[in-house]
Structures are given as C-alpha cells and as structure tokens.
Tab-separated table of C-alpha atoms and ligand atoms in Angstrom:
chain	number	residue	atom	x	y	z
A	138	UNK	CA	0.376	0.000	-0.078
A	139	UNK	CA	1.196	3.586	-0.570
A	140	UNK	CA	2.185	5.215	2.474
A	141	UNK	CA	0.229	8.309	3.464
A	142	UNK	CA	1.546	11.811	2.460
A	143	UNK	CA	3.415	13.353	6.127
A	144	UNK	CA	2.361	17.199	5.860
A	145	UNK	CA	3.363	19.560	8.736
A	146	UNK	CA	1.280	23.213	8.623
A	147	UNK	CA	2.707	26.497	9.527
A	148	UNK	CA	-0.459	28.538	10.813
A	149	UNK	CA	-1.922	25.134	11.796
A	150	UNK	CA	-4.220	27.708	14.246
A	151	UNK	CA	-5.614	30.198	10.877
A	152	UNK	CA	-8.212	30.726	8.352
A	153	UNK	CA	-6.019	28.539	5.941
A	154	UNK	CA	-4.747	26.511	8.757
A	155	UNK	CA	-8.041	25.104	9.426
A	156	UNK	CA	-9.407	24.534	6.148
A	157	UNK	CA	-6.290	22.432	5.480
A	158	UNK	CA	-7.582	20.627	8.905
A	159	UNK	CA	-10.824	19.258	7.782
A	160	UNK	CA	-9.140	18.497	3.961
A	161	UNK	CA	-6.791	16.116	5.467
A	162	UNK	CA	-9.572	14.197	7.932
A	163	UNK	CA	-11.683	14.399	5.436
A	164	UNK	CA	-8.792	12.591	3.512
A	165	UNK	CA	-7.562	10.530	6.514
A	166	UNK	CA	-6.762	7.896	4.323
A	167	UNK	CA	-3.837	9.610	2.161
A	168	UNK	CA	-2.785	12.261	4.610
A	169	UNK	CA	-0.797	12.037	7.664
A	170	UNK	CA	-0.553	15.399	10.451
A	171	UNK	CA	2.132	15.411	11.620
A	172	UNK	CA	3.698	18.820	12.992
A	173	UNK	CA	1.886	22.192	13.236
A	174	UNK	CA	2.549	25.186	14.511
A	175	UNK	CA	0.943	28.452	15.135
A	176	UNK	CA	1.860	31.885	17.171
A	177	UNK	CA	0.754	32.573	20.664
A	178	UNK	CA	-2.923	30.858	20.444
A	179	UNK	CA	-2.499	27.368	22.566
A	180	UNK	CA	-6.185	26.225	23.122
A	181	UNK	CA	-7.055	25.715	18.520
A	182	UNK	CA	-3.358	24.303	18.477
A	183	UNK	CA	-3.970	21.930	21.762
A	184	UNK	CA	-7.092	20.988	20.471
A	185	UNK	CA	-5.392	19.955	16.485
A	186	UNK	CA	-2.668	18.338	18.827
A	187	UNK	CA	-5.191	16.013	20.560
A	188	UNK	CA	-7.055	14.920	17.503
A	189	UNK	CA	-4.225	14.077	14.928
A	190	UNK	CA	-2.094	12.819	17.717
A	191	UNK	CA	0.649	15.163	15.820
A	192	UNK	CA	4.429	14.675	17.040
A	193	UNK	CA	5.216	17.886	17.538
A	194	UNK	CA	3.879	21.837	17.792
A	195	UNK	CA	5.500	25.059	18.130
A	196	UNK	CA	4.725	27.347	19.942
A	197	UNK	CA	6.636	30.517	18.174
A	198	UNK	CA	5.482	33.182	20.749
A	199	UNK	CA	4.364	31.148	23.369
A	200	UNK	CA	2.116	32.930	26.303
A	201	UNK	CA	3.655	30.585	28.933
A	202	UNK	CA	6.310	29.475	30.361
A	203	UNK	CA	7.816	25.890	28.458
A	204	UNK	CA	7.172	23.765	31.341
A	205	UNK	CA	2.652	25.594	31.708
A	206	UNK	CA	2.808	25.039	27.746
A	207	UNK	CA	4.060	21.301	27.391
A	208	UNK	CA	0.919	20.135	29.791
A	209	UNK	CA	-1.455	21.714	27.231
A	210	UNK	CA	-0.444	18.392	25.625
A	211	UNK	CA	-0.146	15.106	24.477
A	212	UNK	CA	2.806	13.779	26.360
A	213	UNK	CA	4.121	12.031	23.585
A	214	UNK	CA	3.831	15.035	21.505
A	215	UNK	CA	7.540	17.174	20.991
A	216	UNK	CA	7.124	20.392	22.258
A	217	UNK	CA	9.227	24.217	20.625
A	218	UNK	CA	8.954	27.510	20.809
A	219	UNK	CA	10.244	30.174	17.845
A	220	UNK	CA	12.014	30.445	14.968
A	221	UNK	CA	14.084	26.875	16.507
A	222	UNK	CA	10.831	24.967	16.677
A	223	UNK	CA	10.074	26.274	13.083
A	224	UNK	CA	13.406	24.974	11.905
A	225	UNK	CA	12.565	22.543	13.616
A	226	UNK	CA	9.410	21.290	12.337
A	227	UNK	CA	9.545	21.650	8.391
A	228	UNK	CA	13.799	19.915	8.667
A	229	UNK	CA	11.837	16.847	10.462
A	230	UNK	CA	12.465	13.100	8.534
A	231	UNK	CA	9.434	12.151	9.286
A	232	UNK	CA	7.428	14.665	6.682
A	233	UNK	CA	7.029	15.129	3.124
A	234	UNK	CA	5.425	18.555	2.928
A	235	UNK	CA	5.169	21.579	4.306
A	236	UNK	CA	2.218	23.837	4.132
A	237	UNK	CA	2.965	27.316	4.821
A	238	UNK	CA	-0.287	29.630	5.744
A	239	UNK	CA	1.883	32.108	7.823
A	240	UNK	CA	0.669	35.867	7.750
A	241	UNK	CA	3.677	37.665	6.406
A	242	UNK	CA	7.305	36.794	6.132
A	243	UNK	CA	7.943	35.084	9.376
A	244	UNK	CA	8.171	31.373	7.481
A	245	UNK	CA	10.511	32.925	4.517
A	246	UNK	CA	13.643	31.357	6.525
A	247	UNK	CA	11.223	28.109	7.540
A	248	UNK	CA	10.199	28.383	3.787
A	249	UNK	CA	14.158	27.772	2.461
A	250	UNK	CA	15.650	25.384	4.902
A	251	UNK	CA	12.060	23.255	4.054
A	252	UNK	CA	13.275	23.677	0.216
A	253	UNK	CA	16.746	22.645	1.517
A	254	UNK	CA	15.682	19.533	3.108
A	255	UNK	CA	13.424	18.305	-0.578
A	256	UNK	CA	10.455	18.992	1.374
A	257	UNK	CA	6.919	19.573	-0.653
A	258	UNK	CA	6.124	23.179	-0.438
A	259	UNK	CA	2.459	23.959	-0.053
A	260	UNK	CA	2.683	27.620	-0.761
A	261	UNK	CA	-0.491	30.079	1.042
A	262	UNK	CA	1.888	32.449	2.070
A	263	UNK	CA	1.969	35.203	-0.369
A	264	UNK	CA	4.300	37.449	1.639
A	265	UNK	CA	6.937	35.125	0.856
A	266	UNK	CA	7.793	35.194	-3.002
A	267	UNK	CA	7.472	38.905	-2.838
A	268	UNK	CA	10.251	39.625	-1.107
A	269	UNK	CA	12.349	36.438	-2.470
A	270	UNK	CA	11.292	35.028	-5.712
A	271	UNK	CA	14.432	35.904	-7.865
A	272	UNK	CA	15.889	33.781	-4.797
A	273	UNK	CA	13.725	30.900	-3.669
A	274	UNK	CA	12.764	29.211	-7.258
A	275	UNK	CA	16.111	28.838	-8.503
A	276	UNK	CA	16.476	27.158	-4.888
A	277	UNK	CA	13.283	24.849	-5.864
A	278	UNK	CA	14.738	23.531	-9.136
A	279	UNK	CA	17.855	23.152	-7.552
A	280	UNK	CA	16.695	20.807	-4.729
A	281	UNK	CA	14.439	19.511	-6.945
A	282	UNK	CA	11.172	19.767	-5.675
A	283	UNK	CA	7.767	21.462	-6.195
A	284	UNK	CA	5.807	24.462	-5.531
A	285	UNK	CA	1.952	24.034	-5.504
A	286	UNK	CA	1.002	27.515	-4.771
A	287	UNK	CA	-2.533	27.447	-2.343
A	288	UNK	CA	-3.400	30.633	-2.751
A	289	UNK	CA	-6.673	30.655	-4.793
A	290	UNK	CA	-5.595	32.094	-7.579
A	291	UNK	CA	-2.578	30.774	-8.467
A	292	UNK	CA	-3.870	27.284	-7.922
A	293	UNK	CA	-6.426	28.646	-10.414
A	294	UNK	CA	-3.299	29.744	-12.925
A	295	UNK	CA	-1.743	26.540	-11.980
A	296	UNK	CA	-4.634	24.055	-12.862
A	297	UNK	CA	-5.089	25.518	-16.324
A	298	UNK	CA	-1.935	25.638	-16.803
A	299	UNK	CA	-1.466	21.222	-16.345
A	300	UNK	CA	0.447	19.741	-19.924
A	301	UNK	CA	0.784	23.165	-21.463
A	302	UNK	CA	4.212	24.723	-22.522
A	303	UNK	CA	5.213	28.168	-21.288
A	304	UNK	CA	5.577	29.432	-24.350
A	305	UNK	CA	2.462	29.267	-25.572
A	306	UNK	CA	0.976	31.684	-22.551
A	307	UNK	CA	0.376	35.062	-24.021
A	308	UNK	CA	-0.871	36.067	-20.563
A	309	UNK	CA	-2.766	35.243	-17.408
A	310	UNK	CA	-5.731	37.134	-15.629
A	311	UNK	CA	-6.063	37.444	-12.747
A	312	UNK	CA	-9.620	37.456	-10.609
A	313	UNK	CA	-10.787	40.353	-7.940
A	314	UNK	CA	-13.304	40.372	-5.609
A	315	UNK	CA	-13.069	44.129	-5.970
A	316	UNK	CA	-13.853	43.810	-2.045
A	317	UNK	CA	-16.364	45.600	0.301
A	318	UNK	CA	-15.431	48.856	-1.430
A	319	UNK	CA	-15.926	48.611	-4.895
A	320	UNK	CA	-19.056	50.764	-5.739
A	321	UNK	CA	-18.655	53.173	-2.179
A	322	UNK	CA	-18.031	56.714	-3.314
A	323	UNK	CA	-14.372	57.785	-3.118
A	324	UNK	CA	-15.473	61.000	-0.678
A	325	UNK	CA	-16.254	58.632	1.818
A	326	UNK	CA	-13.327	56.103	1.502
A	327	UNK	CA	-11.051	58.782	4.190
A	328	UNK	CA	-14.093	57.429	6.812
A	329	UNK	CA	-13.599	53.488	6.721
A	330	UNK	CA	-12.617	51.878	9.670
A	331	UNK	CA	-10.338	48.701	10.207
A	332	UNK	CA	-13.343	47.343	12.151
A	333	UNK	CA	-15.600	47.978	8.405
A	334	UNK	CA	-12.362	46.878	6.260
A	335	UNK	CA	-11.744	43.203	7.696
A	336	UNK	CA	-15.409	42.610	6.660
A	337	UNK	CA	-15.003	40.762	3.329
A	338	UNK	CA	-18.252	39.529	0.966
A	339	UNK	CA	-16.981	37.241	-0.240
A	340	UNK	CA	-14.159	35.277	1.598
A	341	UNK	CA	-14.032	34.384	5.300
A	342	UNK	CA	-10.007	35.252	5.453
A	343	UNK	CA	-7.712	36.602	8.379
A	344	UNK	CA	-7.554	39.936	9.277
A	345	UNK	CA	-4.406	41.510	7.726
A	346	UNK	CA	-5.649	39.342	4.117
A	347	UNK	CA	-8.807	40.768	4.768
A	348	UNK	CA	-7.876	44.493	4.588
A	349	UNK	CA	-5.504	44.074	1.628
A	350	UNK	CA	-8.134	42.939	-0.186
A	351	UNK	CA	-10.569	45.723	0.068
A	352	UNK	CA	-6.952	48.059	-0.604
A	353	UNK	CA	-6.251	45.988	-3.411
A	354	UNK	CA	-2.623	45.516	-1.956
A	355	UNK	CA	-3.591	41.918	-2.189
A	356	UNK	CA	-4.422	41.411	-6.070
A	357	UNK	CA	-1.236	43.458	-5.827
A	358	UNK	CA	1.135	41.085	-3.727
A	359	UNK	CA	-0.446	38.107	-5.761
A	360	UNK	CA	0.683	39.674	-9.313
A	361	UNK	CA	3.370	39.475	-8.326
A	362	UNK	CA	3.752	35.967	-7.189
A	363	UNK	CA	2.370	35.420	-10.052
A	364	UNK	CA	5.449	36.776	-12.002
A	365	UNK	CA	7.689	34.675	-10.728
A	366	UNK	CA	5.831	31.594	-9.658
A	367	UNK	CA	4.730	30.933	-13.529
A	368	UNK	CA	8.572	32.989	-14.804
A	369	UNK	CA	5.924	35.722	-16.549
A	370	UNK	CA	6.825	39.046	-17.712
A	371	UNK	CA	4.861	42.027	-15.594
A	372	UNK	CA	2.984	43.070	-19.324
A	373	UNK	CA	1.513	38.801	-19.480
A	374	UNK	CA	-0.213	39.259	-16.368
A	375	UNK	CA	-3.360	41.025	-16.229
A	376	UNK	CA	-5.951	41.718	-13.610
A	377	UNK	CA	-9.748	41.646	-13.933
A	378	UNK	CA	-12.482	42.211	-11.308
A	379	UNK	CA	-14.943	39.657	-10.788
A	380	UNK	CA	-17.000	40.773	-7.901
A	381	UNK	CA	-18.030	36.529	-7.437
A	382	UNK	CA	-15.091	35.262	-7.113
A	383	UNK	CA	-16.125	32.398	-8.681
A	384	UNK	CA	-13.361	32.841	-11.583
A	385	UNK	CA	-10.637	32.375	-9.306
A	386	UNK	CA	-8.100	33.409	-12.616
A	387	UNK	CA	-7.473	32.269	-15.879
A	388	UNK	CA	-5.204	31.979	-18.566
A	389	UNK	CA	-4.686	32.973	-21.929
A	390	UNK	CA	-3.072	30.525	-24.795
A	391	UNK	CA	-1.386	32.405	-27.742
A	392	UNK	CA	-3.565	31.187	-29.711
A	393	UNK	CA	-6.775	32.983	-28.271
A	394	UNK	CA	-8.240	30.111	-26.262
A	395	UNK	CA	-8.370	31.450	-22.565
A	396	UNK	CA	-9.183	28.430	-19.772
A	397	UNK	CA	-10.728	29.259	-16.808
A	398	UNK	CA	-11.142	27.627	-12.947
A	399	UNK	CA	-14.365	27.826	-11.359
A	400	UNK	CA	-15.380	26.716	-7.809
A	401	UNK	CA	-17.185	28.727	-5.175
A	402	UNK	CA	-15.121	31.280	-3.015
A	403	UNK	CA	-14.386	28.468	-0.559
A	404	UNK	CA	-9.898	27.611	-0.171
A	405	UNK	CA	-10.592	24.190	0.389
A	406	UNK	CA	-10.579	24.152	-3.277
A	407	UNK	CA	-6.726	25.011	-3.571
A	408	UNK	CA	-5.757	23.610	-0.355
A	409	UNK	CA	-6.993	20.521	-1.289
A	410	UNK	CA	-5.560	20.440	-4.525
A	411	UNK	CA	-2.047	20.744	-3.205
A	412	UNK	CA	-2.455	18.702	-0.453
A	413	UNK	CA	-3.808	15.694	-2.495
A	414	UNK	CA	-1.167	16.731	-5.382
A	415	UNK	CA	-1.559	15.058	-8.644
A	416	UNK	CA	-4.550	12.981	-6.958
A	417	UNK	CA	-8.136	14.263	-6.985
A	418	UNK	CA	-10.673	12.964	-5.145
A	419	UNK	CA	-13.870	14.157	-4.029
A	420	UNK	CA	-14.591	17.471	-2.530
A	421	UNK	CA	-15.098	18.430	1.643
A	422	UNK	CA	-16.848	21.243	0.670
A	423	UNK	CA	-20.050	21.201	-2.452
A	424	UNK	CA	-19.262	22.857	-5.649
A	425	UNK	CA	-20.765	24.832	-8.231
A	426	UNK	CA	-24.732	23.914	-9.279
A	427	UNK	CA	-25.736	25.505	-12.824
A	428	UNK	CA	-29.416	24.932	-12.483
A	429	UNK	CA	-29.830	27.864	-10.059
A	430	UNK	CA	-28.957	30.847	-11.189
A	431	UNK	CA	-25.608	32.388	-11.299
A	432	UNK	CA	-24.300	34.693	-13.128
A	433	UNK	CA	-20.492	36.229	-13.570
A	434	UNK	CA	-19.292	40.014	-14.235
A	435	UNK	CA	-15.917	41.666	-15.330
A	436	UNK	CA	-14.486	45.065	-15.139
A	437	UNK	CA	-11.617	46.554	-15.567
A	438	UNK	CA	-9.241	47.633	-11.925
A	439	UNK	CA	-9.859	51.508	-11.023
A	440	UNK	CA	-6.051	52.938	-9.805
A	441	UNK	CA	-8.324	56.025	-8.915
A	442	UNK	CA	-9.859	53.682	-6.586
A	443	UNK	CA	-6.799	50.955	-5.905
A	444	UNK	CA	-3.943	52.999	-5.526
A	445	UNK	CA	-2.282	50.086	-3.914
A	446	UNK	CA	-2.760	47.550	-7.297
A	447	UNK	CA	-0.929	50.454	-9.327
A	448	UNK	CA	2.228	50.938	-6.465
A	449	UNK	CA	2.630	47.200	-6.899
A	450	UNK	CA	2.586	46.747	-11.144
A	451	UNK	CA	5.683	49.957	-10.371
A	452	UNK	CA	7.113	47.415	-8.027
A	453	UNK	CA	6.901	44.770	-10.487
A	454	UNK	CA	8.693	46.652	-13.123
A	455	UNK	CA	10.720	48.394	-10.992
A	456	UNK	CA	12.355	44.984	-10.206
A	457	UNK	CA	14.998	44.434	-7.952
A	458	UNK	CA	14.051	45.561	-4.356
A	459	UNK	CA	10.847	47.238	-4.791
A	460	UNK	CA	8.380	44.461	-4.241
A	461	UNK	CA	10.028	43.771	-1.212
A	462	UNK	CA	9.915	47.601	-0.092
A	463	UNK	CA	6.256	47.389	-1.270
A	464	UNK	CA	5.700	44.821	0.824
A	465	UNK	CA	7.444	45.635	3.960
A	466	UNK	CA	5.696	48.936	4.003
A	467	UNK	CA	2.156	47.638	3.224
A	468	UNK	CA	2.428	45.623	6.044
A	469	UNK	CA	3.840	48.277	8.537
A	470	UNK	CA	1.189	50.295	7.187
A	471	UNK	CA	-1.934	47.423	7.762
A	472	UNK	CA	-0.910	47.178	11.437
A	473	UNK	CA	-0.774	50.992	11.853
A	474	UNK	CA	-4.078	51.222	10.210
A	475	UNK	CA	-5.287	48.250	12.679
A	476	UNK	CA	-4.294	50.180	15.375
A	477	UNK	CA	-5.809	53.792	14.722
A	478	UNK	CA	-2.320	55.563	13.343
A	479	UNK	CA	-2.950	56.193	10.310
A	480	UNK	CA	-5.983	56.487	8.267
A	481	UNK	CA	-7.432	54.359	5.185
A	482	UNK	CA	-5.885	56.369	2.916
A	483	UNK	CA	-2.617	57.199	4.231
A	484	UNK	CA	-1.922	53.167	3.656
A	485	UNK	CA	-0.962	53.696	-0.107
A	486	UNK	CA	0.633	57.227	0.468
A	487	UNK	CA	2.796	55.052	2.982
A	488	UNK	CA	3.540	52.756	0.324
A	489	UNK	CA	4.376	55.512	-2.030
A	490	UNK	CA	6.913	57.681	-0.017
A	491	UNK	CA	9.195	53.968	1.504
A	492	UNK	CA	9.343	53.064	-2.256
A	493	UNK	CA	10.463	56.578	-2.986
A	494	UNK	CA	12.260	57.371	-0.051
A	495	UNK	CA	14.651	54.365	-0.512
A	496	UNK	CA	17.169	53.223	-2.477
A	497	UNK	CA	16.449	50.376	-4.878
A	498	UNK	CA	18.872	47.824	-5.983
A	499	UNK	CA	19.764	44.751	-7.372
A	500	UNK	CA	19.931	41.965	-4.302
A	501	UNK	CA	22.687	40.202	-4.133
A	502	UNK	CA	21.348	37.291	-1.842
A	503	UNK	CA	18.488	36.899	0.362
A	504	UNK	CA	20.066	38.604	2.945
A	505	UNK	CA	21.009	41.862	0.901
A	506	UNK	CA	16.615	41.541	0.595
A	507	UNK	CA	15.970	40.868	3.909
A	508	UNK	CA	18.213	44.325	5.125
A	509	UNK	CA	16.118	46.244	2.207
A	510	UNK	CA	12.950	45.144	3.911
A	511	UNK	CA	14.366	46.089	7.158
A	512	UNK	CA	15.375	49.192	5.880
A	513	UNK	CA	11.482	50.274	4.363
A	514	UNK	CA	9.896	48.849	7.873
A	515	UNK	CA	12.077	51.457	9.910
A	516	UNK	CA	11.241	54.244	7.341
A	517	UNK	CA	7.643	53.374	7.281
A	518	UNK	CA	7.594	53.022	10.924
A	519	UNK	CA	8.896	56.822	11.614
A	520	UNK	CA	6.231	58.153	9.049
A	521	UNK	CA	3.516	56.792	11.253
A	522	UNK	CA	4.878	58.115	13.734
A	523	UNK	CA	5.387	61.639	12.230
B	702	LIG	P1	-5.272	34.333	9.913
B	702	LIG	O1	-4.176	35.737	10.640
B	702	LIG	O2	-5.864	33.221	9.578
B	702	LIG	O3	-3.432	32.551	10.157
B	702	LIG	C1	-2.460	32.952	10.431
B	702	LIG	C2	-1.362	31.494	11.468
B	702	LIG	O4	0.081	31.923	11.202
B	702	LIG	C3	-2.223	31.333	12.463
B	702	LIG	O5	-2.228	30.124	12.842
B	702	LIG	C4	-1.540	32.001	13.612
B	702	LIG	O6	-1.486	31.494	14.960
B	702	LIG	C5	-0.146	31.645	12.740
B	702	LIG	N1	1.281	32.073	13.059
B	702	LIG	C6	1.284	33.586	13.328
B	702	LIG	N2	2.690	33.964	14.125
B	702	LIG	C7	3.394	33.110	13.377
B	702	LIG	C8	5.077	32.429	13.767
B	702	LIG	N3	6.278	33.526	14.369
B	702	LIG	N4	5.245	30.951	13.761
B	702	LIG	C9	4.315	30.407	13.190
B	702	LIG	N5	2.519	30.907	13.512
B	702	LIG	C10	2.501	31.841	13.224
B	702	LIG	O7	-4.366	34.066	8.366
B	702	LIG	P2	-5.122	33.435	6.900
B	702	LIG	O8	-5.685	34.317	6.485
B	702	LIG	O9	-4.796	31.839	6.986
B	702	LIG	O10	-3.423	33.670	5.634
B	702	LIG	C11	-2.299	33.174	6.370
B	702	LIG	C12	-1.447	33.453	4.798
B	702	LIG	O11	-2.135	33.118	4.024
B	702	LIG	C13	-0.919	34.906	4.564
B	702	LIG	O12	0.175	35.156	3.800
B	702	LIG	C14	-2.127	35.222	3.232
B	702	LIG	O13	-2.224	35.858	2.892
B	702	LIG	C15	-2.526	33.899	3.007
B	702	LIG	N6	-3.817	33.065	2.020
B	702	LIG	C16	-4.826	33.391	2.455
B	702	LIG	C17	-6.352	32.772	2.303
B	702	LIG	C18	-7.261	33.246	3.129
B	702	LIG	O14	-7.673	32.456	2.449
B	702	LIG	N7	-7.059	33.156	4.713
B	702	LIG	C19	-6.188	33.230	1.289
B	702	LIG	C20	-4.998	32.920	-0.020
B	702	LIG	C21	-3.835	33.410	1.348
B	703	LIG	MG1	-6.047	35.553	-3.168
C-alpha cells in the first residue's frame, strides 16, 4: 500500500490552517498530520494536537513558560518554540510536505530550510515570493522539489497550465473580487475603519489579508507572486474585477483560447488540490450548481480607487528590491491602520513614500533583501509616528 503523505502546517490555527485540517480529516486515508505551528494562541493548537496526536508542536511566541506549555499537549507530543521550533518542524525526516500559511514573511527562513530538506511546499503565504521569489524559485529547481500554489488565484492558474508549455501562454488573467469598497463613493474612503475594512463580502479570512483585499494590495501581492511562480513578464499579467469570486483566475494561450478554473469562494478546493496533488478525490465542500441562477461579471480595475494595485504593478516593473519594499511598507501600513495610527487613505500614501525614499537596488542575496525589508519597515514606522 502507498504510504500516506505526511504533512506539517505552519499557521495551523489560522483561516487557511483550519481549512487544511478539514481536508486532512476528510482524507485520513491519504494524509497524515505530523506537526503543526502557530503564533501564540495555544488552545486551538492543543485541540488539533489532541485530535491528530501530532508528533511536534511549535508555539512561536508562547504566552506561558515552557513547562506550563507542555501540559497543554499530549505527553507524546514534542513541544518547541520560536524560530528554532519552526526550523525543527520543517526539517523533520518524517515530513513530506509543508503547508506554509503564516501571515507575512515570518516563514521565509523556514520555507528556505524546508526546500533545502527537499520537502514539497504548499505555499499560501504570498508575501514570501513577493519578497524573495528571485532566490526561492531557483532553489526549488535545484532541490528538485515542488512548490504548489495554495492561494486560490495561483492554484487556478496552476490547474489551467497543466500539461501546457510556457511558450504557449499569452498572458494570465488574475481575478479580484474588488472587495467591499468596489462601489463606495471615493468621498467616503476617509472614514473607513479597520473594524469595517476587515469584513470581506465573499471570503472568510485573516485580518491582514482581509484589509489587503479591500485596498487591492492583496491583488498586487498576488500579481508579483504570479510573476515568480509562473516565470512571466509584468506585461503578461492582467487583473480583472470579478465580484462573484467564482472564476479564480484564467490563462490565455497564444491561440486566443482562455482556460478558467471555477469553484465556490472557499479555500478548501485549492488547499485540497495542493495537499493531494496530483491526485483528485471527492471535495469536502459542495461545488457550483448550474441549475441555480449564476452570473459572472467582469470589469477593469480603477487605479484611482485602488492605488495600492497601481503601486504593486509599479514595484513589479521596477523589480530589484522594489517588491520587497512594497510588501514591507504595506505590512507596516496595515498594522498602523489597525492600531488607528493612520487612516485608510494613508495606506497607499505610506507605501508610495517608502518606495520613493528607499534606494532600490539589485539584491545579490536573500540577506540583501532582508536588509531592504528592515530598512523599508524602519522608514515606514517613522512615517506612522511623525
Ligand atoms: P490568519 O491570521 O487566519 O492565520 C495566521 C496563522 O499564522 C495563525 O495560525 C497564527 O497563529 C499563525 N502565526 C502567526 N505568527 C506565526 C509565527 N511567527 N509562527 C508560526 N505561526 C504563526 O491568516 P490566514 O488568512 O490564514 O492567512 C495566512 C497566509 O495565507 C497569509 O499569507 C495570507 O495572505 C495567505 N492566504 C490566505 C487566504 C485565506 O483565505 N485566508 C487565501 C490566500 C492566501
Ligand atoms: Mg487570493
């Protein structure tokens, strides 16, 4: 009998993590959850550890002492903390695939170490390739492993590209819901609060990505991630607003044919595609029902409404450290917006300010990108408190 695929999840207690747990639970004959990691919330990790009897748990930033922490988990479960714990998990011999679903770029180093240990990677954390795609994609090839895109748009493109050669691709068309402010008068943008921006009309997601979706910085990050995942030129990437989030993205071939991937706006479809890849098995959620009324609308994005998307395309065209700077400034801006230090309209202003202020360079190593990221964060922080 074929061995089960052994999985580690970084960000197991989050929105992607919880959906992945549902997939693993439903496909227990194919998948085994071996290790999990989370930020600081112990209770959801403890629940997962008990249900799956996982071998190792990392609590990155534990709220209690190590001894008190250990008591929260089964006695057979190894408990680790911090970056050391994450690196330990991703390099374990008894793991085949790592699902990376931590917000931001915290999991950059664990991602690199997992590739070096020849693990298969299912990548939900889009910020990682935005920052370091230039270095990570060659590592995937060098270590002859696979990187499976878990974000719904990239997973859609990945499925539409199946069996095709890259020279036959004219362009990709990345769909975007347009978020909750698609039709809000621009004059009302100055009053938008974080409590409100975090509510997405179609998707149930974590706080940062929900705010990124409302500004379309999320789509900007996805465009940059797609450039690295599928080795495309900036002009081969188009964004189209599709408010229903049913078509998750499309590939247009040189002959004019366009392939699309459709499913309800629910991450379980993309996550299952990655965890079971290349197998297909019964899905865990109901798919579309075409006997019921269904409309699919499209329109071009308006940069006056979504300046963060324009800034992301600018950063992509500039290249070098510009995408990493865009990402770092956006992360600082969203955190400051949540803390009520800056307004909603300040988010793109802060990104633009940081991109203007920074010396954009061709990075020669991942370390050079990390330095640019830190400098961009410092400059952005200063702006939020000035
Ligand atoms: P979330 O806020 O719901 O969950 C984040 C998870 O990361 C939590 O489990 C948290 O405990 C954990 N975490 C935080 N810091 C950590 C650390 N230092 N070490 C280990 N774990 C840590 O976020 P989410 O919505 O699940 O998004 C996760 C990633 O997936 C993001 O990069 C996001 O852009 C991407 N993504 C999410 C969705 C979605 O539908 N939620 C879709 C596409 C892509
Ligand atoms: Mg997405």
